[in-house]
Amino acid sequence: QVQLVESGGGLVQAGGSLRLSCAASARTFSRYAMGWFRQAPGKEREFVAAITWTSTLYADSVKGRFTISRDNARNTVYLQMNSLTPEDTAVYYCASAGRKSGDYYYARSHEYDYWGQGTQVTVSS
């Protein structure tokens, strides 16, 4: 069982930045790939970014603006979000997954086993 707790959401103006954090309870945190997803009102949950043991993945909509990173010593994964736009407004969730045979699996929400409760990010125009 892995418990995930997100923090760092809030209200920011367009063009601004936020850094989300996700703290994991697992002592074996380094064994998990970690992902960030988001869900806007009336829309399906969508992939944002993931970090594995060897690589990072990003949705096209956030490439060049968002950066995912992890600190295994702190059992924490981060999402640095820059140049935010109103289209980034959503509830952001972090999730953990075990090893997969290909990185592309980590863009699929159903491949993740544990989820946090989410943190709201609102970008005003």
mmCIF file of C-alpha atoms in Angstrom:
data_model
loop_
_atom_site.group_PDB
_atom_site.id
_atom_site.type_symbol
_atom_site.label_atom_id
_atom_site.label_comp_id
_atom_site.label_asym_id
_atom_site.label_seq_id
_atom_site.Cartn_x
_atom_site.Cartn_y
_atom_site.Cartn_z
ATOM 1 C CA GLN A 1 0.000 0.000 0.000
ATOM 2 C CA VAL A 2 1.347 3.410 -0.996
ATOM 3 C CA GLN A 3 -0.127 6.652 0.228
ATOM 4 C CA LEU A 4 0.420 9.736 -1.895
ATOM 5 C CA VAL A 5 -0.206 13.298 -0.780
ATOM 6 C CA GLU A 6 -0.036 16.192 -3.209
ATOM 7 C CA SER A 7 0.594 19.796 -2.274
ATOM 8 C CA GLY A 8 1.543 23.078 -3.882
ATOM 9 C CA GLY A 9 -1.579 23.852 -5.868
ATOM 10 C CA GLY A 10 -3.200 27.247 -5.847
ATOM 11 C CA LEU A 11 -4.265 30.265 -7.841
ATOM 12 C CA VAL A 12 -1.768 31.868 -10.207
ATOM 13 C CA GLN A 13 -1.939 34.356 -13.036
ATOM 14 C CA ALA A 14 -1.281 33.330 -16.604
ATOM 15 C CA GLY A 15 2.432 33.224 -17.281
ATOM 16 C CA GLY A 16 3.201 32.349 -13.690
ATOM 17 C CA SER A 17 4.706 29.253 -12.114
ATOM 18 C CA LEU A 18 3.854 26.677 -9.500
ATOM 19 C CA ARG A 19 5.672 23.671 -8.132
ATOM 20 C CA LEU A 20 3.626 20.678 -7.094
ATOM 21 C CA SER A 21 4.941 18.088 -4.674
ATOM 22 C CA CYS A 22 3.813 14.561 -4.038
ATOM 23 C CA ALA A 23 5.010 12.830 -0.891
ATOM 24 C CA ALA A 24 4.874 9.047 -0.820
ATOM 25 C CA SER A 25 4.639 6.827 2.225
ATOM 26 C CA ALA A 26 6.441 3.867 0.698
ATOM 27 C CA ARG A 27 9.900 3.056 1.998
ATOM 28 C CA THR A 28 10.480 1.472 -1.420
ATOM 29 C CA PHE A 29 9.641 4.694 -3.238
ATOM 30 C CA SER A 30 12.610 4.335 -5.573
ATOM 31 C CA ARG A 31 11.096 1.147 -6.979
ATOM 32 C CA TYR A 32 8.097 3.000 -8.404
ATOM 33 C CA ALA A 33 7.625 5.035 -11.514
ATOM 34 C CA MET A 34 5.703 8.198 -10.745
ATOM 35 C CA GLY A 35 3.256 10.103 -12.870
ATOM 36 C CA TRP A 36 1.242 13.297 -12.846
ATOM 37 C CA PHE A 37 -2.214 13.481 -14.356
ATOM 38 C CA ARG A 38 -4.815 16.232 -14.390
ATOM 39 C CA GLN A 39 -8.540 16.531 -14.766
ATOM 40 C CA ALA A 40 -10.371 19.695 -15.733
ATOM 41 C CA PRO A 41 -14.110 20.136 -15.113
ATOM 42 C CA GLY A 42 -16.142 18.195 -17.631
ATOM 43 C CA LYS A 43 -13.070 16.519 -19.110
ATOM 44 C CA GLU A 44 -11.420 13.167 -18.767
ATOM 45 C CA ARG A 45 -8.287 12.696 -16.726
ATOM 46 C CA GLU A 46 -5.230 13.226 -18.909
ATOM 47 C CA PHE A 47 -1.572 12.405 -18.693
ATOM 48 C CA VAL A 48 0.834 15.211 -17.870
ATOM 49 C CA ALA A 49 4.241 13.731 -17.081
ATOM 50 C CA ALA A 50 5.969 10.645 -15.739
ATOM 51 C CA ILE A 51 9.378 9.758 -14.412
ATOM 52 C CA THR A 52 10.844 6.282 -14.399
ATOM 53 C CA TRP A 53 14.230 4.981 -13.361
ATOM 54 C CA THR A 54 15.843 6.105 -16.592
ATOM 55 C CA SER A 55 13.584 8.551 -18.380
ATOM 56 C CA THR A 56 10.951 11.252 -18.267
ATOM 57 C CA LEU A 57 7.860 11.545 -20.389
ATOM 58 C CA TYR A 58 5.659 14.548 -21.090
ATOM 59 C CA ALA A 59 2.375 15.253 -22.760
ATOM 60 C CA ASP A 60 2.825 17.409 -25.853
ATOM 61 C CA SER A 61 0.744 20.142 -24.255
ATOM 62 C CA VAL A 62 3.268 20.672 -21.442
ATOM 63 C CA LYS A 63 6.606 19.935 -23.116
ATOM 64 C CA GLY A 64 9.055 22.746 -22.595
ATOM 65 C CA ARG A 65 6.963 24.264 -19.791
ATOM 66 C CA PHE A 66 6.697 21.529 -17.143
ATOM 67 C CA THR A 67 9.494 19.526 -15.545
ATOM 68 C CA ILE A 68 9.053 16.370 -13.501
ATOM 69 C CA SER A 69 11.706 15.323 -11.024
ATOM 70 C CA ARG A 70 12.058 13.097 -7.997
ATOM 71 C CA ASP A 71 14.031 12.975 -4.785
ATOM 72 C CA ASN A 72 14.214 9.366 -3.654
ATOM 73 C CA ALA A 73 15.811 10.351 -0.353
ATOM 74 C CA ARG A 74 12.698 12.410 0.438
ATOM 75 C CA ASN A 75 10.199 9.999 -1.166
ATOM 76 C CA THR A 76 8.905 12.933 -3.175
ATOM 77 C CA VAL A 77 8.146 13.673 -6.797
ATOM 78 C CA TYR A 78 7.820 17.226 -8.094
ATOM 79 C CA LEU A 79 6.174 18.942 -11.008
ATOM 80 C CA GLN A 80 7.589 22.343 -11.844
ATOM 81 C CA MET A 81 5.073 24.224 -13.968
ATOM 82 C CA ASN A 82 6.117 27.354 -15.818
ATOM 83 C CA SER A 83 4.391 29.635 -18.330
ATOM 84 C CA LEU A 84 1.021 28.522 -17.056
ATOM 85 C CA THR A 85 -2.097 29.231 -19.101
ATOM 86 C CA PRO A 86 -5.794 29.046 -18.197
ATOM 87 C CA GLU A 87 -5.882 25.732 -20.102
ATOM 88 C CA ASP A 88 -3.695 24.245 -17.365
ATOM 89 C CA THR A 89 -6.462 24.750 -14.810
ATOM 90 C CA ALA A 90 -7.345 21.356 -13.357
ATOM 91 C CA VAL A 91 -7.036 19.082 -10.381
ATOM 92 C CA TYR A 92 -3.584 17.525 -10.508
ATOM 93 C CA TYR A 93 -3.011 13.993 -9.281
ATOM 94 C CA CYS A 94 0.141 12.047 -8.700
ATOM 95 C CA ALA A 95 0.230 8.288 -9.029
ATOM 96 C CA SER A 96 2.668 5.412 -8.679
ATOM 97 C CA ALA A 97 3.241 2.382 -10.861
ATOM 98 C CA GLY A 98 5.455 -0.664 -10.911
ATOM 99 C CA ARG A 99 7.787 -1.611 -13.719
ATOM 100 C CA LYS A 100 6.361 -1.881 -17.216
ATOM 101 C CA SER A 101 7.872 -3.310 -20.349
ATOM 102 C CA GLY A 102 7.828 0.035 -22.144
ATOM 103 C CA ASP A 103 7.819 3.692 -21.196
ATOM 104 C CA TYR A 104 4.658 4.368 -23.180
ATOM 105 C CA TYR A 105 2.660 2.482 -20.565
ATOM 106 C CA TYR A 106 3.260 5.293 -18.104
ATOM 107 C CA ALA A 107 1.074 7.660 -20.087
ATOM 108 C CA ARG A 108 -1.942 5.461 -19.365
ATOM 109 C CA SER A 109 -3.796 6.138 -16.139
ATOM 110 C CA HIS A 110 -4.994 2.559 -15.735
ATOM 111 C CA GLU A 111 -1.372 1.391 -15.473
ATOM 112 C CA TYR A 112 -1.026 3.155 -12.114
ATOM 113 C CA ASP A 113 -1.808 1.425 -8.868
ATOM 114 C CA TYR A 114 -1.982 4.188 -6.288
ATOM 115 C CA TRP A 115 -3.287 7.735 -6.495
ATOM 116 C CA GLY A 116 -3.224 10.840 -4.377
ATOM 117 C CA GLN A 117 -6.270 12.917 -3.554
ATOM 118 C CA GLY A 118 -5.364 15.711 -5.950
ATOM 119 C CA THR A 119 -4.479 19.376 -5.663
ATOM 120 C CA GLN A 120 -6.289 22.190 -7.436
ATOM 121 C CA VAL A 121 -4.409 24.431 -9.835
ATOM 122 C CA THR A 122 -6.248 27.477 -11.126
ATOM 123 C CA VAL A 123 -4.707 29.808 -13.684
ATOM 124 C CA SER A 124 -6.418 33.134 -14.194
ATOM 125 C CA SER A 125 -6.231 35.089 -17.425
#
